Amino acid sequence: MTQYILRRLIHSVFIIWGCATLVFILIRLIPGDPVIQMLGPEYSPEAAAALNRKLGLDQPIYIQYVKWFGSVLRGDLGGSISSGESVIGAIKSGLPKTLSLTLVSFLIATVIAVPAGILAALKRNTPVDYAVSVIAFIGVSMPSFWFGIILILLFAVRLGWLPAIGYASLTEDGVWAWFSHLLLPSLAIGAGYAAILMRFIRAGLLEVLGSDYIRTARAKGLAEQRVLVRHALRNSLIPVVTIAGIQLALLLSGAVVIEIVFSIRGLGRILVGAIFDKDYPIVQGAILLVAVIFVLANLVVDIIYTFLDPRIHYG
Amino acid sequence: MDKPLTDARPEAPGSLPDHNRLEQLEEERRATTGSRFWRRLRSERKALVGALFVAALLIVAIVGPVIAPHDPDADDFMLFESPSMDHPFGTDSFGRDLFSRIIVGARVSVTIGFAAAAVAMVIGVALGLLAGYYGGWIDTVISRCIDLLWAFPVIILTVGLVAVFGAGARNVVIAIAIAYIDDFARVVRAKVLSLREEDYTLAARAVGASDRRIMFRHILPNSAAPIIVQATFAVGLGILAESGLSFLGLGVNPTTATWGLSLNEGRDFVRQAWWISVFPGLAIVFTVLALNLFGDGLRDALDVRSVGEV
């Protein structure tokens, strides 16, 4: 197992290196002169030369690459063109909001999906099962930003129960203010994930319930509830971990768009704003950070998985 | 009635079959599988419902401008008119008929969804085929590139690519296609790895068939099932991605009628005109739902287990 974890670690380091390289190449693929793109049509040659120097674009490409990579390793992603703020500083201001959104949406989705998936499996081929299936199909087919708008319409505009937009700090505004601001956007992001998870749990539980060891557990006279909780559920919940890593991308991507709908100044809103301002250092930094978070989260999930599922041998 | 495989004329004992004979046998086997597939697909109710909706959508996408009751770009009406007989989906913030804009918008969404899926499919299938068939360093290089693509969440990758290359329909198609190449490559690579060891592949190799012939005449046709299912899901995902990009203002030309752009415009007027946000979103939901139902039914009919289950 140690060998597997080590191999996974090395693989992740390579992927992160690849991501950094890809992001480096990306900005150099901008058609025309990226400096002129950033400064706009009414630029002065002096300003263009200064920005060229600042971004290191006046040097040969291999030196640019070595310097960029060295800076990334030191945690220095350069400065914003429009505000002068450091890229890390800008990202730091948005990251807690995006991560809060991702985490709460993950929790909400799990809380909805686990009981629904179990119920659907236990009530197989009944109206309850069909209803869960239909909801799951709709869940994966819905754009999260549209569902967000519908939630605002319903719970903020019509019922007035929850705030429609904005973000409240956990430390300054309290737990309820923080949670109430996150509830609707998290639901919007988590719906798709909940739908997928529900189907996984249903399928997993049905498979486990038909297996020999469950028949043995029943044959030795265990109560149905004990068979379900002690034997079936434990194994059928492994998919929750398996797809958690993959689905993190979905939740993070969802957060990027949902921040626009709910006016939350997280990573996504900063990224989209930077694209419109042609503030490429911020665009580079935000994309790289999301990729790194995603790779690391998958690494953690894979490692947890090795402990959870002893049946699998990692040779 | 299905033609049984045993109808095939037996080879003379001790003789090796030639290329054409091998291919004929394989085509007969595929024809049998094909008719079994149609029977199964017809019995999949969700696939039929999905297919009917997708067919209707394609018709709307083709004849949209002809059947739209009003000019989708004409701002001839009152602003924010709520749904009525004349304007079933109401009017938008410019006084345009929303129903007509949604009908015409179908063409953009469908075209981009299909085009992005097609481009992703061609490139992804080629990469998966090469990686799975040749193995070795070719597989290592392609697989690492696929891993790299996979490390970027779709919307982040598409937003990044559109940021670099600019918005517009062509760039949106390219960005979405790049984001979904890895899905196809993974599915095809996995399939090719198993098909590479099949008897008919070994037989073709034994009679001296070239790598290209084996890949395109033997392996690729037998990988069609997972590719078709993946493509169906990819069209839906492409439509979702396009609507997301348009919603962020990074999609096609901002004056074009698209579902994502209508949603973007409606966002600022949620309190006074709910219909501007609700109806374009419903168009997206029903379209993607139909494609997912169709894909799910296809998967069951083709008995493909590995695709689209996440």
XYZ file of C-alpha atoms in Angstrom:
625
model
C 0.000 0.000 0.000
C 2.891 2.365 0.817
C 4.249 1.735 -2.656
C 0.887 2.578 -4.189
C 0.595 5.812 -2.189
C 4.144 6.782 -3.154
C 3.413 6.111 -6.813
C 0.211 8.145 -6.618
C 2.159 11.009 -4.993
C 4.776 11.043 -7.748
C 2.029 10.881 -10.381
C 0.286 13.874 -8.773
C 3.517 15.892 -8.711
C 3.939 15.218 -12.449
C 0.360 16.205 -13.175
C 0.767 19.459 -11.236
C 3.986 20.157 -13.152
C 2.075 19.477 -16.375
C -0.718 21.821 -15.303
C 1.757 24.610 -14.541
C 3.403 24.058 -17.951
C 0.054 24.080 -19.726
C -0.975 27.301 -17.993
C 2.415 28.814 -18.953
C 1.880 27.834 -22.587
C -1.743 29.007 -22.570
C -0.920 32.681 -22.030
C 1.691 32.518 -24.780
C -0.908 31.231 -27.246
C -2.867 34.486 -27.146
C -3.185 35.602 -30.768
C -1.177 38.777 -31.380
C 0.794 40.532 -28.662
C -0.618 39.668 -25.216
C 0.732 42.931 -23.793
C -1.243 44.988 -26.309
C -4.288 42.796 -25.593
C -3.930 43.627 -21.899
C -3.277 47.343 -22.327
C -5.967 47.905 -24.950
C -5.699 49.708 -28.303
C -4.632 53.063 -26.832
C -1.411 51.879 -25.301
C 1.852 53.791 -25.184
C 5.029 52.032 -26.385
C 6.675 52.823 -23.040
C 3.876 51.160 -21.078
C 4.023 48.156 -23.411
C 7.800 47.851 -22.939
C 7.433 48.160 -19.155
C 4.734 45.482 -19.023
C 6.793 43.274 -21.304
C 9.683 43.533 -18.840
C 7.390 43.025 -15.840
C 5.947 39.822 -17.293
C 9.378 38.740 -18.522
C 8.059 38.445 -22.078
C 11.158 40.183 -23.474
C 13.306 37.152 -22.650
C 13.791 33.884 -24.551
C 10.992 31.373 -23.974
C 13.100 28.830 -22.029
C 14.262 31.516 -19.588
C 10.643 32.671 -19.222
C 9.668 29.082 -18.450
C 12.414 28.505 -15.869
C 11.621 31.839 -14.178
C 7.871 31.190 -14.202
C 8.335 27.771 -12.742
C 10.725 29.039 -10.073
C 8.208 31.728 -9.110
C 5.375 29.201 -8.952
C 7.435 26.975 -6.660
C 8.067 29.977 -4.386
C 4.328 30.683 -4.375
C 4.763 33.874 -6.394
C 2.273 34.074 -9.257
C 3.014 37.677 -10.196
C 0.840 40.762 -9.866
C -2.553 41.778 -11.221
C -2.340 44.076 -14.268
C -5.424 46.068 -13.365
C -5.151 46.456 -9.576
C -1.452 45.899 -8.944
C -2.396 43.495 -6.142
C -0.446 40.234 -5.970
C -2.147 37.300 -7.670
C -1.815 35.227 -4.497
C -3.428 38.061 -2.487
C -6.362 38.305 -4.932
C -6.831 34.544 -4.912
C -6.545 34.364 -1.113
C -9.441 36.808 -0.764
C -11.696 34.612 -2.909
C -10.570 31.124 -2.032
C -12.307 30.729 1.383
C -15.655 31.596 -0.230
C -15.214 29.102 -3.064
C -14.021 26.369 -0.728
C -16.919 27.049 1.699
C -19.338 26.742 -1.225
C -17.732 23.519 -2.420
C -17.674 21.986 1.059
C -21.252 22.913 1.988
C -22.563 21.743 -1.387
C -20.742 18.432 -0.883
C -22.304 17.987 2.570
C -25.793 18.954 1.420
C -25.603 16.643 -1.573
C -24.434 13.738 0.594
C -27.165 14.341 3.177
C -29.791 14.258 0.405
C -28.332 11.474 -1.715
C -27.476 8.814 0.871
C -30.984 8.326 2.330
C -32.619 8.778 -1.091
C -30.325 6.192 -2.676
C -30.898 3.710 0.159
C -34.653 4.248 0.001
C -34.706 3.719 -3.761
C -32.771 0.449 -3.412
C -34.937 -0.863 -0.576
C -38.135 0.068 -2.422
C -36.894 -1.214 -5.780
C -39.362 -0.968 -8.668
C -41.934 0.908 -6.589
C -43.172 4.474 -7.194
C -40.597 5.687 -4.624
C -37.775 4.172 -6.674
C -39.137 5.632 -9.917
C -39.522 9.070 -8.317
C -35.908 8.999 -7.112
C -34.767 7.952 -10.603
C -36.721 10.750 -12.290
C -35.366 13.330 -9.822
C -31.842 12.007 -10.400
C -32.239 12.309 -14.186
C -33.496 15.874 -13.883
C -30.702 16.672 -11.410
C -27.937 15.714 -13.839
C -29.623 17.511 -16.738
C -30.016 20.872 -15.012
C -27.521 23.703 -15.454
C -26.556 24.661 -11.890
C -26.796 28.388 -12.646
C -30.396 28.007 -13.795
C -31.327 26.007 -10.719
C -29.685 28.760 -8.662
C -31.930 31.366 -10.287
C -34.998 29.195 -9.618
C -33.983 28.839 -5.952
C -33.564 32.621 -5.657
C -37.002 33.097 -7.235
C -38.607 30.660 -4.848
C -36.849 31.030 -1.492
C -35.629 34.620 -1.653
C -38.069 36.508 -3.877
C -41.377 34.645 -3.241
C -40.943 33.282 0.275
C -38.279 35.631 1.597
C -36.760 32.894 3.739
C -33.150 33.158 2.664
C -30.869 35.895 1.326
C -30.736 36.061 -2.480
C -27.156 37.173 -2.963
C -23.873 37.827 -1.189
C -21.648 36.068 1.298
C -21.330 36.352 5.085
C -18.093 35.641 6.907
C -18.130 32.732 9.329
C -15.927 34.508 11.873
C -17.429 38.019 11.641
C -21.117 37.414 10.920
C -21.713 34.138 12.739
C -22.564 30.601 11.731
C -26.212 31.174 10.743
C -25.493 34.205 8.554
C -22.676 32.258 6.866
C -24.778 29.148 6.370
C -27.936 30.948 5.263
C -25.976 32.771 2.551
C -24.414 29.526 1.391
C -27.504 27.337 1.478
C -29.108 28.304 -1.848
C -25.887 28.436 -3.927
C -24.732 25.156 -2.375
C -28.044 23.480 -3.171
C -27.759 24.731 -6.755
C -24.276 23.263 -7.142
C -24.965 20.090 -5.161
C -28.114 19.012 -7.049
C -26.192 17.429 -9.923
C -23.767 15.717 -7.586
C -26.581 14.450 -5.356
C -28.280 12.961 -8.411
C -25.166 11.051 -9.460
C -24.426 9.900 -5.919
C -28.004 8.714 -5.439
C -27.753 6.455 -8.487
C -24.415 5.085 -7.340
C -25.682 4.269 -3.858
C -28.833 2.649 -5.239
C -26.873 0.495 -7.679
C -24.216 -0.366 -5.072
C -26.736 -1.364 -2.419
C -28.749 -3.483 -4.857
C -25.593 -5.325 -5.873
C -24.555 -5.895 -2.254
C -28.049 -7.024 -1.204
C -27.917 -9.757 -3.837
C -24.502 -11.064 -2.755
C -23.723 -14.309 -0.957
C -22.535 -12.843 2.320
C -25.833 -11.018 2.787
C -27.679 -14.291 2.170
C -25.406 -15.897 4.780
C -26.076 -13.099 7.254
C -29.824 -13.567 6.762
C -29.517 -17.358 6.944
C -27.826 -17.216 10.320
C -30.889 -15.381 11.592
C -29.718 -11.790 11.887
C -32.411 -9.127 12.072
C -33.020 -7.422 8.706
C -32.035 -4.042 10.148
C -28.722 -5.430 11.380
C -28.054 -7.074 8.008
C -28.719 -3.784 6.308
C -26.748 -1.499 8.623
C -23.820 -3.724 9.632
C -23.273 -5.648 6.406
C -24.860 -4.048 3.359
C -24.580 -0.321 3.985
C -20.915 -0.290 4.915
C -19.859 -1.702 1.581
C -22.409 0.067 -0.531
C -21.270 3.451 0.811
C -17.795 2.999 -0.645
C -18.965 4.654 -3.911
C -19.488 7.843 -1.907
C -15.722 8.016 -1.513
C -14.911 6.661 -4.967
C -16.778 9.337 -6.851
C -16.152 12.118 -4.317
C -12.804 12.929 -5.923
C -14.126 12.891 -9.482
C -17.160 14.912 -8.538
C -15.121 17.545 -6.780
C -14.425 18.923 -10.248
C -18.155 19.227 -10.796
C -18.635 21.074 -7.517
C -15.659 23.385 -8.097
C -16.819 24.129 -11.645
C -20.301 24.688 -10.330
C -18.965 27.127 -7.743
C -17.286 29.191 -10.490
C -20.572 29.838 -12.301
C -22.782 29.981 -9.224
C -20.668 32.779 -7.716
C -21.794 34.942 -10.623
C -25.475 34.142 -9.976
C -25.248 34.814 -6.232
C -22.760 37.710 -6.440
C -20.181 35.983 -4.270
C -16.650 37.279 -4.838
C -14.969 33.902 -4.830
C -12.394 32.400 -7.144
C -14.844 32.013 -10.037
C -15.995 35.615 -9.977
C -12.384 36.800 -9.744
C -11.478 34.556 -12.707
C -14.340 35.714 -14.931
C -13.727 39.361 -13.981
C -10.037 38.945 -14.854
C -10.952 37.471 -18.252
C -13.037 40.521 -19.126
C -10.226 42.832 -17.870
C -7.674 40.760 -19.814
C -5.768 40.451 -16.539
C -3.870 37.327 -17.602
C -1.685 36.825 -14.504
C -4.876 36.460 -12.439
C -6.390 34.122 -15.056
C -3.225 31.987 -14.982
C -3.101 31.893 -11.190
C -6.778 31.046 -10.714
C -6.768 28.247 -13.312
C -3.574 26.747 -11.905
C -4.897 26.864 -8.363
C -8.157 25.113 -9.266
C -6.218 22.384 -11.088
C -3.866 21.915 -8.120
C -6.772 21.725 -5.639
C -8.466 19.182 -7.876
C -5.365 16.984 -8.244
C -4.613 17.096 -4.501
C -8.221 16.352 -3.549
C -8.179 13.321 -5.827
C -4.933 12.176 -4.289
C -6.429 12.409 -0.790
C -9.576 10.556 -1.909
C -7.501 7.792 -3.524
C -5.465 7.368 -0.347
C -8.599 7.253 1.840
C -10.006 4.672 -0.562
C -7.043 2.334 -0.026
C -7.856 2.255 3.686
C -11.607 1.902 3.176
C -11.639 -0.962 0.734
C -9.286 -3.748 1.817
C -10.575 -5.989 -0.999
C -8.570 -4.045 -3.538
C -4.901 -4.827 -3.831
C -2.682 -2.086 -5.141
C 0.216 -3.896 -6.719
C -34.989 -12.800 -38.857
C -31.417 -12.752 -37.682
C -29.001 -14.587 -39.859
C -27.314 -17.231 -37.725
C -23.543 -17.206 -37.658
C -23.457 -20.854 -38.603
C -24.712 -19.905 -42.070
C -21.188 -18.812 -42.874
C -19.569 -21.196 -45.300
C -16.937 -23.233 -43.490
C -13.361 -22.908 -44.614
C -11.624 -25.896 -46.136
C -9.880 -27.779 -43.350
C -6.316 -26.661 -42.789
C -6.628 -23.499 -44.922
C -6.223 -20.011 -43.457
C -9.076 -17.607 -44.197
C -8.101 -14.498 -46.190
C -8.736 -10.872 -45.137
C -12.012 -10.561 -47.006
C -13.405 -13.767 -45.582
C -12.485 -12.700 -42.049
C -14.121 -9.339 -42.574
C -17.218 -10.952 -44.060
C -17.554 -13.198 -40.994
C -17.107 -10.249 -38.721
C -19.673 -8.162 -40.604
C -22.194 -10.992 -40.285
C -21.527 -11.168 -36.560
C -22.000 -7.418 -36.275
C -25.243 -7.546 -38.288
C -26.648 -10.073 -35.815
C -25.601 -7.908 -32.898
C -27.093 -4.903 -34.712
C -30.574 -6.370 -35.116
C -30.521 -7.550 -31.497
C -29.649 -3.969 -30.533
C -32.600 -2.490 -32.442
C -34.960 -4.941 -30.758
C -33.625 -3.997 -27.341
C -33.644 -0.273 -28.084
C -37.289 -0.406 -29.158
C -38.182 -1.970 -25.821
C -36.370 0.770 -23.864
C -39.134 3.276 -23.183
C -36.825 6.009 -21.883
C -34.648 5.742 -24.987
C -37.715 6.153 -27.217
C -38.968 9.186 -25.288
C -35.475 10.706 -25.434
C -35.090 9.920 -29.143
C -38.479 11.461 -30.002
C -37.620 14.652 -28.149
C -34.178 14.857 -29.742
C -35.739 14.318 -33.192
C -38.266 17.098 -32.531
C -35.470 19.348 -31.324
C -33.434 18.713 -34.464
C -36.449 19.663 -36.589
C -36.925 22.845 -34.546
C -33.208 23.612 -34.914
C -33.449 23.227 -38.706
C -36.728 25.045 -39.384
C -36.662 27.337 -36.310
C -36.575 30.705 -38.096
C -39.484 29.611 -40.341
C -41.805 28.456 -37.557
C -40.970 31.189 -35.022
C -44.147 33.295 -34.645
C -42.195 36.571 -34.466
C -38.840 37.927 -35.576
C -36.588 36.880 -32.661
C -34.487 40.055 -32.910
C -37.323 42.562 -33.398
C -37.914 44.662 -30.261
C -41.467 45.509 -31.344
C -43.322 44.672 -28.159
C -43.804 45.988 -24.636
C -40.886 45.264 -22.307
C -41.420 42.517 -19.724
C -44.822 41.366 -21.020
C -45.824 38.334 -18.980
C -46.741 35.087 -20.790
C -49.923 35.395 -22.868
C -51.549 33.801 -25.931
C -49.567 36.074 -28.253
C -46.322 35.634 -26.335
C -46.465 32.200 -24.667
C -43.120 32.781 -22.907
C -43.558 36.562 -22.473
C -41.187 39.250 -23.736
C -37.689 40.157 -22.568
C -36.018 43.348 -21.363
C -35.705 44.610 -24.976
C -39.333 43.840 -25.859
C -38.483 40.750 -27.938
C -40.686 37.652 -28.095
C -39.006 35.069 -25.851
C -40.761 32.055 -27.426
C -39.327 32.956 -30.854
C -35.867 33.521 -29.366
C -35.930 30.114 -27.691
C -37.017 28.385 -30.901
C -34.293 30.106 -32.920
C -31.777 29.615 -30.085
C -32.180 25.855 -30.389
C -30.095 25.939 -33.578
C -27.078 27.509 -31.853
C -27.200 25.218 -28.820
C -27.751 22.054 -30.863
C -25.123 22.945 -33.474
C -22.493 23.729 -30.848
C -23.399 20.652 -28.786
C -23.170 18.293 -31.784
C -20.098 19.964 -33.299
C -18.171 19.920 -30.015
C -19.098 16.277 -29.409
C -18.055 15.358 -32.978
C -14.662 17.079 -32.713
C -14.025 15.597 -29.249
C -15.049 12.181 -30.569
C -12.749 12.227 -33.619
C -9.685 13.348 -31.641
C -10.474 11.316 -28.501
C -11.170 8.116 -30.464
C -7.948 8.508 -32.466
C -5.906 9.023 -29.302
C -7.592 6.160 -27.442
C -7.123 3.863 -30.430
C -3.413 4.644 -30.759
C -2.785 4.390 -27.005
C -4.684 1.140 -26.567
C -3.409 -0.557 -29.714
C 0.274 0.299 -29.629
C 0.783 0.471 -25.852
C 4.350 1.234 -24.736
C 5.629 4.796 -24.887
C 2.795 5.896 -27.193
C 0.301 4.826 -24.536
C 2.335 6.505 -21.787
C 2.542 9.844 -23.610
C -1.135 9.881 -24.626
C -2.336 8.693 -21.212
C -0.339 11.402 -19.412
C -1.789 14.056 -21.743
C -5.274 12.720 -21.017
C -4.539 12.820 -17.257
C -3.472 16.414 -17.677
C -6.684 17.390 -19.462
C -8.655 15.583 -16.790
C -6.983 17.699 -14.069
C -8.829 20.780 -15.307
C -12.535 20.931 -14.480
C -14.475 21.398 -17.744
C -15.777 24.889 -17.133
C -12.347 26.095 -15.951
C -10.683 24.673 -19.047
C -13.289 26.062 -21.444
C -13.290 29.463 -19.728
C -9.471 29.526 -19.892
C -9.383 28.572 -23.577
C -12.062 31.099 -24.518
C -10.163 33.723 -22.499
C -7.060 33.045 -24.582
C -8.565 32.560 -28.031
C -11.560 34.851 -27.673
C -15.297 34.162 -27.672
C -17.320 33.225 -30.783
C -18.992 30.035 -31.981
C -15.866 28.414 -33.474
C -13.722 28.967 -30.400
C -16.513 27.815 -28.106
C -16.789 24.552 -30.072
C -13.001 24.042 -29.928
C -12.845 24.816 -26.187
C -15.703 22.447 -25.309
C -14.317 19.740 -27.595
C -10.865 19.916 -25.971
C -12.478 19.615 -22.547
C -14.254 16.373 -23.508
C -11.491 14.665 -25.528
C -10.287 12.780 -22.445
C -13.696 11.120 -21.899
C -13.621 9.556 -25.366
C -9.940 8.650 -25.212
C -10.355 6.835 -21.885
C -13.406 4.861 -23.038
C -11.831 3.849 -26.358
C -8.437 3.009 -24.857
C -10.065 0.678 -22.314
C -12.122 -1.023 -25.046
C -9.173 -1.384 -27.421
C -7.050 -2.966 -24.685
C -9.564 -5.814 -24.458
C -10.259 -6.065 -28.206
C -6.536 -6.258 -28.977
C -6.496 -9.748 -27.490
C -9.692 -10.991 -29.184
C -9.441 -14.017 -31.457
C -10.487 -12.131 -34.584
C -7.749 -9.515 -34.012
C -5.161 -12.242 -33.538
C -6.510 -14.022 -36.639
C -6.256 -10.836 -38.703
C -2.714 -10.331 -37.491
C -1.889 -13.953 -38.305
C -2.972 -13.525 -41.935
C -0.727 -10.489 -42.218
C -3.180 -7.599 -41.949
C -1.523 -4.215 -41.415
C -1.917 -2.313 -38.123
C -4.053 0.296 -39.862
C -6.339 -2.338 -41.323
C -6.695 -4.105 -37.960
C -7.446 -0.826 -36.175
C -9.961 0.532 -38.668
C -11.586 -2.668 -39.967
C -11.601 -4.844 -36.854
C -11.084 -2.899 -33.637
C -12.833 0.395 -34.363
C -16.171 -1.078 -35.591
C -16.271 -3.288 -32.502
C -15.658 -0.266 -30.246
C -18.632 1.565 -31.764
C -21.060 0.856 -28.901
C -19.275 2.727 -26.103
C -18.307 5.507 -28.532
C -21.931 6.070 -29.593
C -23.140 6.108 -25.982
C -20.356 8.486 -24.936
C -21.168 10.744 -27.908
C -24.825 10.965 -26.879
C -23.866 12.092 -23.393
C -21.209 14.434 -24.835
C -23.807 16.320 -26.913
C -25.803 17.005 -23.731
C -22.689 18.009 -21.826
C -21.668 20.239 -24.746
C -25.034 22.005 -24.680
C -24.677 22.510 -20.909
C -21.137 23.854 -21.346
C -22.214 26.221 -24.124
C -25.068 27.561 -22.044
C -22.642 28.027 -19.116
C -20.166 29.950 -21.269
C -22.938 32.091 -22.800
C -24.290 32.716 -19.318
C -20.862 34.012 -18.263
C -20.798 36.239 -21.352
C -18.000 34.151 -22.900
C -20.044 32.303 -25.495
C -21.136 33.158 -29.003
C -21.777 36.665 -30.319
C -23.807 38.542 -27.654
C -26.456 39.583 -30.200
C -27.222 35.951 -31.154
C -30.323 34.334 -29.698
C -29.084 31.505 -27.477
C -30.553 29.880 -24.404
C -27.562 30.694 -22.193
C -27.547 34.356 -23.207
C -31.298 34.672 -22.587
C -30.699 33.266 -19.099
C -27.887 35.743 -18.558
C -30.150 38.633 -19.586
C -32.955 37.357 -17.378
C -30.746 37.125 -14.288
C -30.887 40.880 -13.693
C -34.676 40.922 -13.864
C -35.559 37.902 -11.740
C -37.750 39.961 -9.432
C -39.900 41.600 -12.127
C -39.861 39.046 -14.977
C -39.358 35.443 -13.858
C -40.219 34.062 -17.280
C -36.996 35.375 -18.892
C -34.992 33.090 -16.608
C -37.373 30.161 -16.356
C -38.182 29.280 -19.988
C -34.683 29.278 -21.560
C -33.549 27.145 -18.609
C -36.396 24.708 -19.159
C -35.384 24.416 -22.827
C -31.873 23.418 -21.711
C -33.153 21.001 -19.049
C -35.541 19.179 -21.420
C -32.919 18.934 -24.161
C -30.177 17.581 -21.911
C -32.681 15.329 -20.140
C -33.785 13.863 -23.488
C -30.176 13.258 -24.535
C -29.404 11.645 -21.161
C -32.484 9.407 -21.385
C -31.558 8.427 -24.931
C -27.936 7.790 -23.905
C -29.015 5.746 -20.914
C -31.385 3.653 -23.051
C -28.676 3.192 -25.679
C -26.267 2.055 -22.992
C -28.723 -0.552 -21.769
C -29.563 -1.692 -25.307
C -25.897 -1.932 -26.283
C -25.022 -3.448 -22.923
C -22.222 -0.938 -22.342
C -21.438 -0.701 -18.651
C -18.441 1.569 -18.495
C -19.763 4.772 -20.055
C -21.558 7.710 -18.524
C -22.341 6.071 -15.236
C -20.643 8.840 -13.305
